[in-house]
């Protein structure tokens, strides 16, 4: 620690930080633009000037840019010095010279960092009286709106997009004060993280185009803390609502998970909440739709429940509480996981590896500190985007940490660090079935079948520790690569292995576990990260349950009459013929969901379930971190949480346990009591009765307007504000105005800080953890006493099969996930269905790009246009997973070609 003096008051601050960080950590209001806590300092805007003195006898001092000056013990400075204040005022005046007077219509108004800083510096009037510089704006795709005239040339956008996120198609053009930040021509921004420009930009140059379609000022949004439902990482979000529709998603800072950023699927995939295909009222098929109300639907459900044996099918996209309620209602022996059998086995294996393995799963923040990474089988950009972003930071940071200490450059000196390192990257090895966007920064890549990837992984484990199984039949290149990877992991202080379920091969997971255990056996502080298919795949696996196929067998063999399906479209989980036969055979089908799909069309009783924005619940992410999400806005009684529907059904049936549960806290406490693996989940967020100074926490900002007129078209009398019975949050602006517990922060705001930069006021130190600790509770701990091989069985070499292709799953960030594909901007970015062929195989088949290939998987015929690749392994092919417009296929699987085709076996590996 260092002692510094700010305006003659002494403070203890961490040594090595820059002055701006130190001042902000201490709660001082010091304006800035170009600096960002995740990206360091370049000193471009000159807005953060302070007066620095030699010693206590120096009365004159010198102006320094605080973001470029390192903290030193005994340093003396002044923020309030008149010369420093006047300098900052002049700088903001220059920056505002060409800025338009459009705050009243600017999308950023009310949440604009530039507005905050102008007020902070006392800049009230414009001195410039001439024509302003103007630009032509660009089309940047369905996510981002561009208004270049608002630019103040802080460089944040290109520093984030190019340097931090690795984008290639956004840059700065021209020179001096005639800079243009955009693409070389109109076009869609290619980065999967482009939406962060909305929050990175301190003005309104880049704004949320989806919000623009139903625009509302930030202060008129009702917001609640939530968790992203679009992948297994559990990024924290704030969801904003107005007039009963969800308007936007913004980042909710969590120092251990997503930090300051989100991927574009998480930010823009929310429109399923507003979709015209929403189920908003219960339905009983045997009755007229208009005759069905909540009580009628529940009575019909109870009657069906009493007719015979009942089974329940859960869902990895439903909350922990909803799945637990269904399991309690139907009984442990009758609860089935609503996922394919392959996915069921893979997720169960991943859970077992994390519980029994010796290596710990690091958080996303800890992934950034890894100094050697090996990725097996996962295309992270498309399956776990924010993990890919964390890997990119690790690769950027490790050479920096090694070299800058020798050059005496602080790590936050971004420009100097990048100049020193040039293109040098930390060790990253990637083994996947096809190329990925991370390949460009990898030390070495390996592309082959999933079995070949597993064999490489087993070989690496053997080279690390001789007690692990040896792999026979590797060629010389593979042996050398395995040795190279093993040496790099052994040379690292914090090596990391990343794998997951998305390539569909359990041997890849086992090989990853072997590598991690081998490293721990060699006394390395190794980590392992396993990505999972959906937002609550881990929670569903921890609950336990039978396979989906056993549910089919129970009905088809007459052991069950009634089926309750929880937030699940079974046509995405199994072959269409099998699902149809199952649904036709069941006597009663009850479905709880929020979107119409092929499964809801077969329901005898349909109950309108709330989305994440209309429900309270808990999700458990891939690392085993339990996190709460909260209802953003109230709904009518015909639409409610799935767990509440099931609870009311249990009460109607006089169920021994459920009839005694009267709210969310009761469900949560019962789950923790009955299932020890969930110990502590009830303390992830404060209970319903939590109050601060006797007050609830408001979901709406204190400037929220129009409440008395919002329902004037229905009734001119102001209604009583709705009351939330399940959370210590109010649906109004009234309530506690201070900082709530970190898990309950609906939005970041502080006096004078209306933009996303207000996050600084909620952190223990800038860029660190939130005050009181980051949200979430880790439920899974490694078994450090177990460092033996996870398995001794090594798969055989892949052998092509004449007349067949081994079809492998390909994942797309835009298209493979179910809910986000109900958002028009996401649909615009999604590809059409296709099949990916090796180019030599395509030549042998006499197929060209765009021509159709017909093949059969388990009786289902597919005819898809061909894309050709020199990288995918000969004898294999790739087919997009989850894309609408094609029948479900459980991949990987052998595909039979529907024509007589023969080809020679190609070389096994593409490097």
CSV table of C-alpha atoms in Angstrom, one decimal, residues 51-226:
chain,number,residue,atom,x,y,z
A,51,UNK,CA,-2.2,19.1,-10.0
A,52,UNK,CA,0.7,17.1,-8.6
A,53,UNK,CA,3.2,18.6,-6.2
A,54,UNK,CA,6.8,17.6,-5.5
A,55,UNK,CA,6.4,17.7,-1.7
A,56,UNK,CA,4.5,19.6,1.1
A,57,UNK,CA,6.5,22.7,0.4
A,58,UNK,CA,5.7,22.9,-3.3
A,59,UNK,CA,2.8,25.4,-3.8
A,60,UNK,CA,2.9,25.7,-7.6
A,61,UNK,CA,2.8,22.1,-8.8
A,62,UNK,CA,2.3,20.7,-12.3
A,63,UNK,CA,-0.6,19.5,-14.3
A,64,UNK,CA,-0.6,15.7,-14.9
A,65,UNK,CA,-3.1,13.4,-16.6
A,66,UNK,CA,-4.1,11.2,-13.6
A,67,UNK,CA,-4.7,8.2,-15.8
A,68,UNK,CA,-1.1,8.2,-17.0
A,69,UNK,CA,0.6,8.8,-13.6
A,70,UNK,CA,1.5,6.0,-11.3
A,71,UNK,CA,0.8,6.1,-7.6
A,72,UNK,CA,3.9,6.6,-5.5
A,73,UNK,CA,4.2,6.6,-1.7
A,74,UNK,CA,4.0,10.2,-0.4
A,75,UNK,CA,2.6,11.6,-3.6
A,76,UNK,CA,0.7,14.9,-3.2
A,77,UNK,CA,-2.0,16.0,-5.6
A,78,UNK,CA,-5.1,18.2,-5.8
A,79,UNK,CA,-8.3,17.6,-7.7
A,80,UNK,CA,-9.9,20.9,-6.5
A,81,UNK,CA,-7.0,23.1,-7.6
A,82,UNK,CA,-8.4,26.0,-9.7
A,83,UNK,CA,-5.8,25.6,-12.5
A,84,UNK,CA,-6.7,21.9,-12.8
A,85,UNK,CA,-10.4,22.6,-12.8
A,86,UNK,CA,-10.1,25.3,-15.4
A,87,UNK,CA,-8.0,23.0,-17.6
A,88,UNK,CA,-10.6,20.3,-17.4
A,89,UNK,CA,-13.3,22.8,-18.2
A,90,UNK,CA,-11.3,24.0,-21.3
A,91,UNK,CA,-10.9,20.4,-22.4
A,92,UNK,CA,-14.6,19.6,-22.2
A,93,UNK,CA,-15.2,22.8,-24.1
A,94,UNK,CA,-12.9,21.7,-26.9
A,95,UNK,CA,-14.5,18.2,-27.0
A,96,UNK,CA,-18.0,19.8,-27.2
A,97,UNK,CA,-17.1,22.1,-30.1
A,98,UNK,CA,-18.6,19.9,-32.7
A,99,UNK,CA,-20.9,17.8,-30.6
A,100,UNK,CA,-24.6,18.3,-31.6
A,101,UNK,CA,-27.2,19.8,-29.4
A,102,UNK,CA,-29.4,16.7,-29.6
A,103,UNK,CA,-29.6,15.5,-26.0
A,104,UNK,CA,-33.4,15.7,-26.1
A,105,UNK,CA,-33.5,13.2,-29.0
A,106,UNK,CA,-30.3,11.3,-28.5
A,107,UNK,CA,-30.7,7.6,-27.6
A,108,UNK,CA,-28.0,7.9,-24.9
A,109,UNK,CA,-29.8,10.8,-23.1
A,110,UNK,CA,-30.1,10.2,-19.4
A,111,UNK,CA,-27.5,7.5,-19.4
A,112,UNK,CA,-24.7,9.4,-21.1
A,113,UNK,CA,-21.2,9.6,-19.7
A,114,UNK,CA,-20.6,12.8,-21.6
A,115,UNK,CA,-23.5,14.5,-20.0
A,116,UNK,CA,-22.2,13.4,-16.6
A,117,UNK,CA,-18.7,14.8,-17.3
A,118,UNK,CA,-20.0,18.1,-18.7
A,119,UNK,CA,-22.0,18.7,-15.6
A,120,UNK,CA,-19.1,17.6,-13.4
A,121,UNK,CA,-16.7,20.1,-15.0
A,122,UNK,CA,-19.3,22.9,-14.9
A,123,UNK,CA,-19.5,23.3,-18.7
A,124,UNK,CA,-22.9,24.9,-19.2
A,125,UNK,CA,-22.7,27.2,-22.3
A,126,UNK,CA,-21.2,26.8,-25.7
A,127,UNK,CA,-18.6,29.4,-26.9
A,128,UNK,CA,-18.5,28.0,-30.5
A,129,UNK,CA,-20.8,29.9,-32.9
A,130,UNK,CA,-19.8,28.5,-36.3
A,131,UNK,CA,-20.7,25.5,-38.5
A,132,UNK,CA,-20.2,22.1,-36.9
A,133,UNK,CA,-18.3,19.3,-38.5
A,134,UNK,CA,-20.7,16.7,-39.8
A,135,UNK,CA,-20.4,13.1,-41.0
A,136,UNK,CA,-22.4,10.5,-42.9
A,137,UNK,CA,-23.5,7.6,-40.6
A,138,UNK,CA,-23.1,4.0,-41.5
A,139,UNK,CA,-25.3,0.9,-41.5
A,140,UNK,CA,-23.6,-1.4,-39.0
A,141,UNK,CA,-26.1,-4.3,-38.9
A,142,UNK,CA,-29.2,-5.2,-36.8
A,143,UNK,CA,-27.6,-4.6,-33.4
A,144,UNK,CA,-25.9,-1.2,-33.5
A,145,UNK,CA,-27.0,2.3,-34.5
A,146,UNK,CA,-24.3,4.7,-35.7
A,147,UNK,CA,-24.4,8.5,-35.2
A,148,UNK,CA,-20.8,9.7,-35.9
A,149,UNK,CA,-21.6,13.4,-35.3
A,150,UNK,CA,-21.7,12.7,-31.6
A,151,UNK,CA,-18.1,11.5,-31.4
A,152,UNK,CA,-15.6,13.1,-29.1
A,153,UNK,CA,-12.6,11.1,-30.4
A,154,UNK,CA,-11.8,9.2,-27.1
A,155,UNK,CA,-10.7,6.1,-29.0
A,156,UNK,CA,-12.5,3.8,-26.6
A,157,UNK,CA,-14.5,2.1,-29.4
A,158,UNK,CA,-11.5,0.9,-31.5
A,159,UNK,CA,-9.5,0.0,-28.4
A,160,UNK,CA,-12.2,-2.2,-27.2
A,161,UNK,CA,-13.3,-3.6,-30.6
A,162,UNK,CA,-9.8,-4.3,-32.0
A,163,UNK,CA,-7.5,-4.7,-29.1
A,164,UNK,CA,-9.7,-6.2,-26.4
A,165,UNK,CA,-12.3,-8.2,-28.5
A,166,UNK,CA,-10.1,-8.9,-31.5
A,167,UNK,CA,-12.4,-7.4,-34.1
A,168,UNK,CA,-11.1,-6.6,-37.6
A,169,UNK,CA,-13.7,-4.5,-39.3
A,170,UNK,CA,-14.0,-1.3,-37.1
A,171,UNK,CA,-11.2,1.2,-37.2
A,172,UNK,CA,-10.3,4.9,-37.1
A,173,UNK,CA,-9.8,6.8,-40.3
A,174,UNK,CA,-8.3,10.3,-41.2
A,175,UNK,CA,-6.3,12.4,-38.7
A,176,UNK,CA,-6.3,15.3,-36.2
A,177,UNK,CA,-9.8,16.4,-35.3
A,178,UNK,CA,-11.4,14.9,-38.4
A,179,UNK,CA,-11.4,11.3,-37.2
A,180,UNK,CA,-14.0,8.8,-38.4
A,181,UNK,CA,-14.7,5.7,-36.3
A,182,UNK,CA,-16.5,3.1,-38.3
A,183,UNK,CA,-16.0,0.5,-41.0
A,184,UNK,CA,-14.3,1.0,-44.3
A,185,UNK,CA,-17.8,0.7,-45.8
A,186,UNK,CA,-21.3,0.1,-44.7
A,187,UNK,CA,-21.9,-3.5,-43.4
A,188,UNK,CA,-22.7,-5.7,-40.5
A,189,UNK,CA,-20.1,-5.6,-37.6
A,190,UNK,CA,-18.6,-9.0,-37.6
A,191,UNK,CA,-17.6,-9.3,-33.9
A,192,UNK,CA,-19.9,-11.4,-31.6
A,193,UNK,CA,-19.2,-8.7,-28.9
A,194,UNK,CA,-20.1,-5.6,-30.9
A,195,UNK,CA,-23.0,-4.7,-28.6
A,196,UNK,CA,-20.5,-3.7,-25.9
A,197,UNK,CA,-19.8,-0.6,-28.0
A,198,UNK,CA,-23.1,0.7,-26.6
A,199,UNK,CA,-21.7,0.8,-23.1
A,200,UNK,CA,-18.1,1.4,-23.9
A,201,UNK,CA,-18.8,4.6,-26.0
A,202,UNK,CA,-19.2,7.5,-23.6
A,203,UNK,CA,-21.5,9.4,-25.9
A,204,UNK,CA,-24.3,8.3,-28.3
A,205,UNK,CA,-22.2,7.3,-31.3
A,206,UNK,CA,-23.0,3.6,-30.9
A,207,UNK,CA,-26.4,2.9,-29.5
A,208,UNK,CA,-28.7,-0.1,-29.1
A,209,UNK,CA,-30.7,-0.4,-32.3
A,210,UNK,CA,-33.2,-2.9,-30.7
A,211,UNK,CA,-34.0,-0.3,-28.0
A,212,UNK,CA,-34.5,2.3,-30.6
A,213,UNK,CA,-37.5,0.4,-31.9
A,214,UNK,CA,-39.3,0.9,-28.6
A,215,UNK,CA,-37.3,3.6,-27.1
A,216,UNK,CA,-37.5,4.6,-23.5
A,217,UNK,CA,-35.2,6.8,-21.4
A,218,UNK,CA,-33.2,4.9,-18.8
A,219,UNK,CA,-34.9,6.6,-16.0
A,220,UNK,CA,-38.3,5.4,-17.2
A,221,UNK,CA,-37.3,1.7,-17.2
A,222,UNK,CA,-38.3,-0.7,-14.5
A,223,UNK,CA,-35.2,-2.9,-14.0
A,224,UNK,CA,-34.3,-6.0,-12.0
A,225,UNK,CA,-31.1,-8.0,-11.5
A,226,UNK,CA,-31.1,-11.1,-13.7
